[in-house]
Amino acid sequence: MNIDNLTLDIQQHIEVQAPIDKVFQAMLHRFGEGNTRPDGESLQLLLEAWPGGRWYRDRGNGIGHLWGHVQVIKPPELIELSGPMFMSYPAINHVEIKLSEASGLVKVTLRHRALGMIADDHRKGVNSGWKHMLDAIAADFVPTAAGRRS
């Protein structure tokens, strides 16, 4: 194994036309209770939005999976999450979501870095997974047919 097989470094972003505080709240929702798989099924994720708060799947009946903890939160500009994420093997992950405002747009930048014995299916799927989450945030601010935002 070489270092490239043991690391992951992904960066993606979207731009949204909405107030930064509303985009931050939408991001928290999409990383928590509003999180879905691409097929629309809920991942049953919960995000406790405070330092040390858990990010986890609650499948009911005492069944769950710790994805990580809130390492840093600075509303409405930053949240950092660290932990095993969706990897149930020797790996540590750090996800940073930064929001910045310029020219009436909010840029949401996600960076995911990982170190460990990263499975090939996770390495392949993580890009589309993060893109799905970012696209869901952007979709929260797309005008509806009635002219209002959803």
mmCIF file of C-alpha atoms in Angstrom:
data_model
loop_
_atom_site.group_PDB
_atom_site.id
_atom_site.type_symbol
_atom_site.label_atom_id
_atom_site.label_comp_id
_atom_site.label_asym_id
_atom_site.label_seq_id
_atom_site.Cartn_x
_atom_site.Cartn_y
_atom_site.Cartn_z
ATOM 1 C CA MET A 1 0.000 0.000 0.000
ATOM 2 C CA ASN A 2 1.194 3.504 -0.745
ATOM 3 C CA ILE A 3 0.098 6.848 0.728
ATOM 4 C CA ASP A 4 -2.323 7.541 -2.156
ATOM 5 C CA ASN A 5 -4.265 4.399 -1.234
ATOM 6 C CA LEU A 6 -4.523 5.586 2.369
ATOM 7 C CA THR A 7 -5.734 9.147 1.765
ATOM 8 C CA LEU A 8 -8.687 10.966 0.285
ATOM 9 C CA ASP A 9 -8.978 14.682 -0.453
ATOM 10 C CA ILE A 10 -12.124 15.956 -2.170
ATOM 11 C CA GLN A 11 -13.369 19.499 -2.619
ATOM 12 C CA GLN A 12 -16.714 20.530 -4.135
ATOM 13 C CA HIS A 13 -18.835 23.677 -4.047
ATOM 14 C CA ILE A 14 -22.181 25.172 -5.004
ATOM 15 C CA GLU A 15 -23.427 28.759 -5.200
ATOM 16 C CA VAL A 16 -26.832 29.753 -3.863
ATOM 17 C CA GLN A 17 -28.725 33.018 -4.131
ATOM 18 C CA ALA A 18 -30.122 33.382 -0.601
ATOM 19 C CA PRO A 19 -29.164 34.934 2.740
ATOM 20 C CA ILE A 20 -26.163 33.181 4.294
ATOM 21 C CA ASP A 21 -27.985 32.397 7.559
ATOM 22 C CA LYS A 22 -30.766 30.592 5.654
ATOM 23 C CA VAL A 23 -28.227 28.635 3.597
ATOM 24 C CA PHE A 24 -26.427 27.630 6.805
ATOM 25 C CA GLN A 25 -29.708 26.361 8.300
ATOM 26 C CA ALA A 26 -30.469 24.439 5.084
ATOM 27 C CA MET A 27 -26.992 22.891 5.218
ATOM 28 C CA LEU A 28 -27.541 21.753 8.828
ATOM 29 C CA HIS A 29 -30.900 20.270 7.818
ATOM 30 C CA ARG A 30 -29.450 18.421 4.816
ATOM 31 C CA PHE A 31 -26.592 17.006 6.886
ATOM 32 C CA GLY A 32 -29.094 15.912 9.551
ATOM 33 C CA GLU A 33 -32.773 14.998 9.381
ATOM 34 C CA GLY A 34 -33.148 16.202 5.780
ATOM 35 C CA ASN A 35 -30.433 13.904 4.476
ATOM 36 C CA THR A 36 -31.470 11.382 1.847
ATOM 37 C CA ARG A 37 -29.876 8.918 -0.473
ATOM 38 C CA PRO A 38 -30.104 9.760 -4.184
ATOM 39 C CA ASP A 39 -33.209 7.524 -4.398
ATOM 40 C CA GLY A 40 -34.947 9.743 -1.810
ATOM 41 C CA GLU A 41 -34.795 7.308 1.112
ATOM 42 C CA SER A 42 -33.845 8.926 4.431
ATOM 43 C CA LEU A 43 -30.480 8.031 5.890
ATOM 44 C CA GLN A 44 -31.976 8.702 9.347
ATOM 45 C CA LEU A 45 -29.114 11.049 10.190
ATOM 46 C CA LEU A 46 -29.168 13.404 13.148
ATOM 47 C CA LEU A 47 -26.784 16.312 13.647
ATOM 48 C CA GLU A 48 -26.403 17.963 17.035
ATOM 49 C CA ALA A 49 -25.241 21.438 15.988
ATOM 50 C CA TRP A 50 -22.905 22.349 18.857
ATOM 51 C CA PRO A 51 -19.223 21.652 19.642
ATOM 52 C CA GLY A 52 -18.900 17.970 20.472
ATOM 53 C CA GLY A 53 -22.373 17.250 19.088
ATOM 54 C CA ARG A 54 -22.882 13.898 17.446
ATOM 55 C CA TRP A 55 -23.542 13.233 13.780
ATOM 56 C CA TYR A 56 -25.112 9.807 13.657
ATOM 57 C CA ARG A 57 -27.658 7.455 12.099
ATOM 58 C CA ASP A 58 -30.504 6.525 14.410
ATOM 59 C CA ARG A 59 -32.153 3.444 12.901
ATOM 60 C CA GLY A 60 -34.392 2.890 15.936
ATOM 61 C CA ASN A 61 -34.493 0.061 18.483
ATOM 62 C CA GLY A 62 -30.979 0.894 19.700
ATOM 63 C CA ILE A 63 -29.489 0.427 16.235
ATOM 64 C CA GLY A 64 -27.263 3.194 14.928
ATOM 65 C CA HIS A 65 -23.926 4.303 13.557
ATOM 66 C CA LEU A 66 -21.756 7.191 14.761
ATOM 67 C CA TRP A 67 -20.567 9.167 11.752
ATOM 68 C CA GLY A 68 -18.669 11.815 13.688
ATOM 69 C CA HIS A 69 -18.671 14.770 16.020
ATOM 70 C CA VAL A 70 -18.914 18.496 15.479
ATOM 71 C CA GLN A 71 -15.340 19.700 15.834
ATOM 72 C CA VAL A 72 -16.014 23.367 15.022
ATOM 73 C CA ILE A 73 -19.194 25.352 14.451
ATOM 74 C CA LYS A 74 -19.276 29.074 13.645
ATOM 75 C CA PRO A 75 -22.749 29.945 12.326
ATOM 76 C CA PRO A 76 -23.330 30.969 9.597
ATOM 77 C CA GLU A 77 -19.883 30.428 8.128
ATOM 78 C CA LEU A 78 -18.381 27.089 9.132
ATOM 79 C CA ILE A 79 -18.926 23.600 10.466
ATOM 80 C CA GLU A 80 -16.289 20.891 10.738
ATOM 81 C CA LEU A 81 -17.139 17.251 11.367
ATOM 82 C CA SER A 82 -14.650 14.529 12.258
ATOM 83 C CA GLY A 83 -15.004 10.817 12.814
ATOM 84 C CA PRO A 84 -15.441 7.514 11.012
ATOM 85 C CA MET A 85 -18.337 8.839 8.843
ATOM 86 C CA PHE A 86 -19.742 5.952 6.801
ATOM 87 C CA MET A 87 -16.526 3.939 7.099
ATOM 88 C CA SER A 88 -16.779 0.990 9.502
ATOM 89 C CA TYR A 89 -13.093 0.175 9.385
ATOM 90 C CA PRO A 90 -9.799 1.852 10.406
ATOM 91 C CA ALA A 91 -10.212 5.378 9.025
ATOM 92 C CA ILE A 92 -10.568 8.945 10.262
ATOM 93 C CA ASN A 93 -12.373 11.630 8.293
ATOM 94 C CA HIS A 94 -12.613 15.399 8.454
ATOM 95 C CA VAL A 95 -15.327 17.290 6.588
ATOM 96 C CA GLU A 96 -15.246 21.087 6.459
ATOM 97 C CA ILE A 97 -18.203 23.050 5.105
ATOM 98 C CA LYS A 98 -17.479 26.760 4.619
ATOM 99 C CA LEU A 99 -19.990 29.391 3.572
ATOM 100 C CA SER A 100 -18.900 32.733 2.145
ATOM 101 C CA GLU A 101 -20.961 35.590 0.752
ATOM 102 C CA ALA A 102 -20.086 37.699 -2.289
ATOM 103 C CA SER A 103 -22.080 39.594 -4.903
ATOM 104 C CA GLY A 104 -25.430 38.353 -3.613
ATOM 105 C CA LEU A 105 -24.409 34.678 -3.730
ATOM 106 C CA VAL A 106 -23.428 32.274 -0.988
ATOM 107 C CA LYS A 107 -20.666 29.846 -1.916
ATOM 108 C CA VAL A 108 -20.835 26.566 0.006
ATOM 109 C CA THR A 109 -17.517 24.730 -0.144
ATOM 110 C CA LEU A 110 -17.185 21.174 1.130
ATOM 111 C CA ARG A 111 -13.806 19.571 1.688
ATOM 112 C CA HIS A 112 -13.515 15.952 2.794
ATOM 113 C CA ARG A 113 -10.170 14.567 3.831
ATOM 114 C CA ALA A 114 -9.631 11.036 5.096
ATOM 115 C CA LEU A 115 -6.804 8.806 6.237
ATOM 116 C CA GLY A 116 -7.072 5.048 6.604
ATOM 117 C CA MET A 117 -7.759 1.797 4.833
ATOM 118 C CA ILE A 118 -10.360 3.367 2.513
ATOM 119 C CA ALA A 119 -12.504 0.839 0.661
ATOM 120 C CA ASP A 120 -12.620 1.172 -3.120
ATOM 121 C CA ASP A 121 -16.432 1.485 -3.183
ATOM 122 C CA HIS A 122 -16.283 4.367 -0.703
ATOM 123 C CA ARG A 123 -13.484 6.042 -2.660
ATOM 124 C CA LYS A 124 -15.603 5.812 -5.833
ATOM 125 C CA GLY A 125 -18.954 6.775 -4.284
ATOM 126 C CA VAL A 126 -17.951 9.653 -2.051
ATOM 127 C CA ASN A 127 -17.836 12.233 -4.864
ATOM 128 C CA SER A 128 -21.393 11.526 -5.984
ATOM 129 C CA GLY A 129 -22.583 11.329 -2.371
ATOM 130 C CA TRP A 130 -21.284 14.793 -1.492
ATOM 131 C CA LYS A 131 -22.567 16.168 -4.791
ATOM 132 C CA HIS A 132 -26.032 14.832 -3.952
ATOM 133 C CA MET A 133 -25.938 16.576 -0.552
ATOM 134 C CA LEU A 134 -24.765 19.891 -2.008
ATOM 135 C CA ASP A 135 -27.320 19.712 -4.815
ATOM 136 C CA ALA A 136 -30.067 19.148 -2.221
ATOM 137 C CA ILE A 137 -29.009 22.335 -0.413
ATOM 138 C CA ALA A 138 -29.063 24.273 -3.697
ATOM 139 C CA ALA A 139 -32.480 22.819 -4.566
ATOM 140 C CA ASP A 140 -33.865 24.227 -1.309
ATOM 141 C CA PHE A 141 -33.485 27.688 -2.870
ATOM 142 C CA VAL A 142 -34.698 27.087 -6.409
ATOM 143 C CA PRO A 143 -37.805 29.132 -7.206
ATOM 144 C CA THR A 144 -40.972 27.038 -7.444
ATOM 145 C CA ALA A 145 -43.568 27.312 -10.228
ATOM 146 C CA ALA A 146 -45.541 29.760 -8.040
ATOM 147 C CA GLY A 147 -42.492 32.054 -7.904
ATOM 148 C CA ARG A 148 -41.669 31.326 -4.270
ATOM 149 C CA ARG A 149 -38.705 29.460 -2.974
ATOM 150 C CA SER A 150 -39.340 26.001 -1.620
#
